[in-house]
Amino acid sequence: MALLQLKQITVSFGGPNLLDKIDFQIDKGERVCLVGRNGAGKSTLMKVIASEILPDSGEMAGINSLKIARLEQEVPAGTKGSIYDVVAMGLGDIAPLLVNYHHIVQQLQHDSSEAVLAKLEKAQHQLEAVDGWSLEQQVETVISKLSLDPSVEFSSLSGGMKRRVLLAQALVKSPDILLLDEPTNHLDIASIMWLEAFLKSYGGTLLFITHDRSFLQALATRIVMLDRGQVSSFPGDYQNFLAKREAMLAAEAEQNAQFDKKLAQEEVWIRQGIKARRTRNEGRVRALEKLRKERSQRRELQGNVSMQLQEADRSGKLVVEVEDIGQSYDGRTLFKDFTTLIQRGDRIGIIGPNGCGKSTLLSILLGREKPETGTVKQGTNLQIAYFDQLRSQLDEQASVVDNVGQGRDFVEVGGSRKHIIGYLQDFLFTPERARTPVKALSGGERNRLLLAKLFTQPANLLVMDEPTNDLDAETLELLEDLLANFSGTLLLVSHDRSFLNNVVTSSIVFDEDGSLREYVGGYDDWLRQKAELAEKAATAKPATSTKPVAKPEKKKSALTYQQQLDLKALPAKIETLEAQQMQMNETMSSPAFYEQSAEAMQKAQDELATLTSELEAAYALWEELEEKQNG
């Protein structure tokens, strides 16, 4: 059932329309992810739905009857009060009454004087007058569900916990549609996984923007792409979207090529000799004018970032050797007795929760800070380039050009000399945008600028502290390829699980027990090895026991006769469903598929979504019955 429908919505801030007569619909219970390049208009569309921006034209059906809550990208500056106070603010005008009542109840715990009791009675009457008791219970329920302590001051929380409180603030109004704009930005992996699990169990309707591909894959039931002012809908998960998008763009490129060929032929015809012009068909002339106009209005696909690392001369084989290092901060041990050897060509990920000491470890490895215990030995001929997550290397008041060029008109890249404006265009900065002060840039633009500045420095040791924040998926994939092919050494701090999996060869992890350990591979490899170690520890024989251990009796199958039949039939059913899914994917990947009517394409996409759901259900049943049978 459609909760919200946008019809022919247009929004422009000068230049090409950000939203160009789009039609968009959200159905009840959907988890829709909005994807697109930085600056494509995703946040603008979200603000239109939240009624924070009025469209230039178009209709929004159902918007006035809906409760919509939006969680913004950044934590609002100046937010004060306890967690209870901040969560209650989500209820609008009634919030001060709830906060006042809550504070009086807290005061009663240590002051039960008549004056306080009188204040309590007055507060109770005020709440009764506006039917506020149910809302007071609503605040308590949401705070409990999100495992928050209502008495803790908001200002004392970590960035991840602040975003959890703001999520509670959005949820407390029981929204019909919850809007989340980059909810995983600046969260550590544990917080991202908590949010992922919470939203999976959330029963409401969700529209979110994210560049975290693992989060997107796990959560979205439909993906909507915003590109050049238009929206395209793709039911299913992220992997399905990637295949369909490639097919759609290939079909578009073919259609554009055919159009351009026809236009070129007509341009040749119109420029033929005098005889041809005397006898030419006026209808054909008008058709040519129409072709010219259509071509002039075509919006080209935005180009990709073009990145190239400035590799320095090779470092020595040894990059860093540490032995039994330890460090503490403010009386808290960050790590101790850690030993590792980093060699030329290693690509090492550093994984851990916010505040655990990842940046401190980097400083020690680079020789910027001395450990309290242990020794650090650095290799020879190290040339270091450092990507700082706080972007402190950028001058906010200076322009983009001045930040990269430092007064020079040319930069050396890949052994060749390149004009600074041309170099910045490789990072998607137009000449006009290149002269803009850094303080006016978006988060994604600042990260691209920092990469542009970083890659002008020759380096054989690349240190990147949270480089993925605010970058779109296309830029992330290009950065992954660049780092994977870097012949030097990489130290990478990241909370992006897909990025870690695709780039690093080993991981240094701040484990839950406070230990610092090294694992082979990326994030998923760490999880697998950790589980294997835990399993070995659990099954290890106790060394002190000499009594024989009785063998457990083999459990009989707990399956009913019908369940046994189902389990036997499931592999063949799954094989059939997978074959049907593969056939449909091949059909929908063909350019000819997109020459059909919109209704036919939508019907095929719905069939594929149904098929995918059946396959997932079959797999889930198979695992459930297998587990039950094996006891």
PDB file of C-alpha atoms in Angstrom, residues 186 305 307 309 350 358-359 362-363 366 368 383-394 404 423 427 429 442-459 461-472 475-476 479 482-483 486 489-495 499:
ATOM      1  CA  HIS A 186      31.506   8.228  11.893  1.00  0.00           C
ATOM      2  CA  VAL A 305      37.203  10.439 -10.222  1.00  0.00           C
ATOM      3  CA  MET A 307      43.152   9.022  -9.190  1.00  0.00           C
ATOM      4  CA  LEU A 309      49.260   7.681  -6.563  1.00  0.00           C
ATOM      5  CA  ILE A 350      43.323  -1.461  11.930  1.00  0.00           C
ATOM      6  CA  LYS A 358      43.598   3.210  16.823  1.00  0.00           C
ATOM      7  CA  SER A 359      44.976   6.694  16.093  1.00  0.00           C
ATOM      8  CA  LEU A 362      49.219   4.776  14.253  1.00  0.00           C
ATOM      9  CA  SER A 363      51.203   7.573  15.913  1.00  0.00           C
ATOM     10  CA  LEU A 366      54.972   6.226  12.620  1.00  0.00           C
ATOM     11  CA  ARG A 368      55.277  10.437  16.251  1.00  0.00           C
ATOM     12  CA  GLN A 383      58.252   8.517   2.693  1.00  0.00           C
ATOM     13  CA  ILE A 384      54.893   8.872   4.419  1.00  0.00           C
ATOM     14  CA  ALA A 385      51.618  10.332   3.151  1.00  0.00           C
ATOM     15  CA  TYR A 386      48.943  10.702   5.860  1.00  0.00           C
ATOM     16  CA  PHE A 387      45.145  10.968   5.333  1.00  0.00           C
ATOM     17  CA  ASP A 388      43.696  12.554   8.489  1.00  0.00           C
ATOM     18  CA  GLN A 389      40.038  11.795   9.251  1.00  0.00           C
ATOM     19  CA  LEU A 390      39.715  15.207  10.952  1.00  0.00           C
ATOM     20  CA  ARG A 391      40.905  16.893   7.706  1.00  0.00           C
ATOM     21  CA  SER A 392      43.198  19.137   9.769  1.00  0.00           C
ATOM     22  CA  GLN A 393      45.532  19.414   6.747  1.00  0.00           C
ATOM     23  CA  LEU A 394      42.929  21.539   4.958  1.00  0.00           C
ATOM     24  CA  VAL A 404      46.422  21.583  -3.312  1.00  0.00           C
ATOM     25  CA  TYR A 423      44.311  17.897 -11.950  1.00  0.00           C
ATOM     26  CA  PHE A 427      38.649  14.736  -8.767  1.00  0.00           C
ATOM     27  CA  PHE A 429      36.038  19.824  -9.217  1.00  0.00           C
ATOM     28  CA  SER A 442      30.306  19.275   1.340  1.00  0.00           C
ATOM     29  CA  GLY A 443      31.738  16.368   3.322  1.00  0.00           C
ATOM     30  CA  GLY A 444      32.238  14.278   0.173  1.00  0.00           C
ATOM     31  CA  GLU A 445      33.983  17.153  -1.606  1.00  0.00           C
ATOM     32  CA  ARG A 446      36.328  17.680   1.354  1.00  0.00           C
ATOM     33  CA  ASN A 447      37.322  14.031   1.313  1.00  0.00           C
ATOM     34  CA  ARG A 448      37.962  14.179  -2.448  1.00  0.00           C
ATOM     35  CA  LEU A 449      40.044  17.322  -1.906  1.00  0.00           C
ATOM     36  CA  LEU A 450      42.109  15.645   0.804  1.00  0.00           C
ATOM     37  CA  LEU A 451      42.732  12.686  -1.518  1.00  0.00           C
ATOM     38  CA  ALA A 452      43.769  15.095  -4.299  1.00  0.00           C
ATOM     39  CA  LYS A 453      46.222  16.798  -1.942  1.00  0.00           C
ATOM     40  CA  LEU A 454      47.528  13.505  -0.577  1.00  0.00           C
ATOM     41  CA  PHE A 455      48.201  11.999  -3.999  1.00  0.00           C
ATOM     42  CA  THR A 456      50.515  14.859  -5.044  1.00  0.00           C
ATOM     43  CA  GLN A 457      52.974  13.662  -2.382  1.00  0.00           C
ATOM     44  CA  PRO A 458      55.441  10.893  -3.340  1.00  0.00           C
ATOM     45  CA  ALA A 459      54.973   8.082  -0.814  1.00  0.00           C
ATOM     46  CA  LEU A 461      54.012   4.310   3.147  1.00  0.00           C
ATOM     47  CA  LEU A 462      50.397   5.414   2.872  1.00  0.00           C
ATOM     48  CA  VAL A 463      48.504   5.985   6.132  1.00  0.00           C
ATOM     49  CA  MET A 464      44.734   6.454   5.819  1.00  0.00           C
ATOM     50  CA  ASP A 465      42.588   7.217   8.872  1.00  0.00           C
ATOM     51  CA  GLU A 466      38.885   6.822   7.947  1.00  0.00           C
ATOM     52  CA  PRO A 467      39.147   7.785   4.232  1.00  0.00           C
ATOM     53  CA  THR A 468      35.720   6.413   3.243  1.00  0.00           C
ATOM     54  CA  ASN A 469      33.386   8.823   5.085  1.00  0.00           C
ATOM     55  CA  ASP A 470      31.103  10.781   2.719  1.00  0.00           C
ATOM     56  CA  LEU A 471      32.503   9.205  -0.475  1.00  0.00           C
ATOM     57  CA  ASP A 472      29.995   7.773  -2.956  1.00  0.00           C
ATOM     58  CA  THR A 475      34.625   6.732  -5.793  1.00  0.00           C
ATOM     59  CA  LEU A 476      35.049   4.096  -3.070  1.00  0.00           C
ATOM     60  CA  LEU A 479      39.946   4.077  -4.346  1.00  0.00           C
ATOM     61  CA  LEU A 482      44.074   2.156  -6.441  1.00  0.00           C
ATOM     62  CA  LEU A 483      45.068   0.916  -2.975  1.00  0.00           C
ATOM     63  CA  PHE A 486      49.737   0.225  -4.609  1.00  0.00           C
ATOM     64  CA  THR A 489      52.846  -0.239   2.305  1.00  0.00           C
ATOM     65  CA  LEU A 490      49.365   0.728   3.531  1.00  0.00           C
ATOM     66  CA  LEU A 491      48.076   1.306   7.067  1.00  0.00           C
ATOM     67  CA  LEU A 492      44.293   1.723   6.964  1.00  0.00           C
ATOM     68  CA  VAL A 493      41.844   2.610   9.738  1.00  0.00           C
ATOM     69  CA  SER A 494      38.263   2.053   8.589  1.00  0.00           C
ATOM     70  CA  HIS A 495      34.807   1.023   9.787  1.00  0.00           C
ATOM     71  CA  PHE A 499      36.333  -1.640   1.995  1.00  0.00           C
TER      72      PHE A 499
END
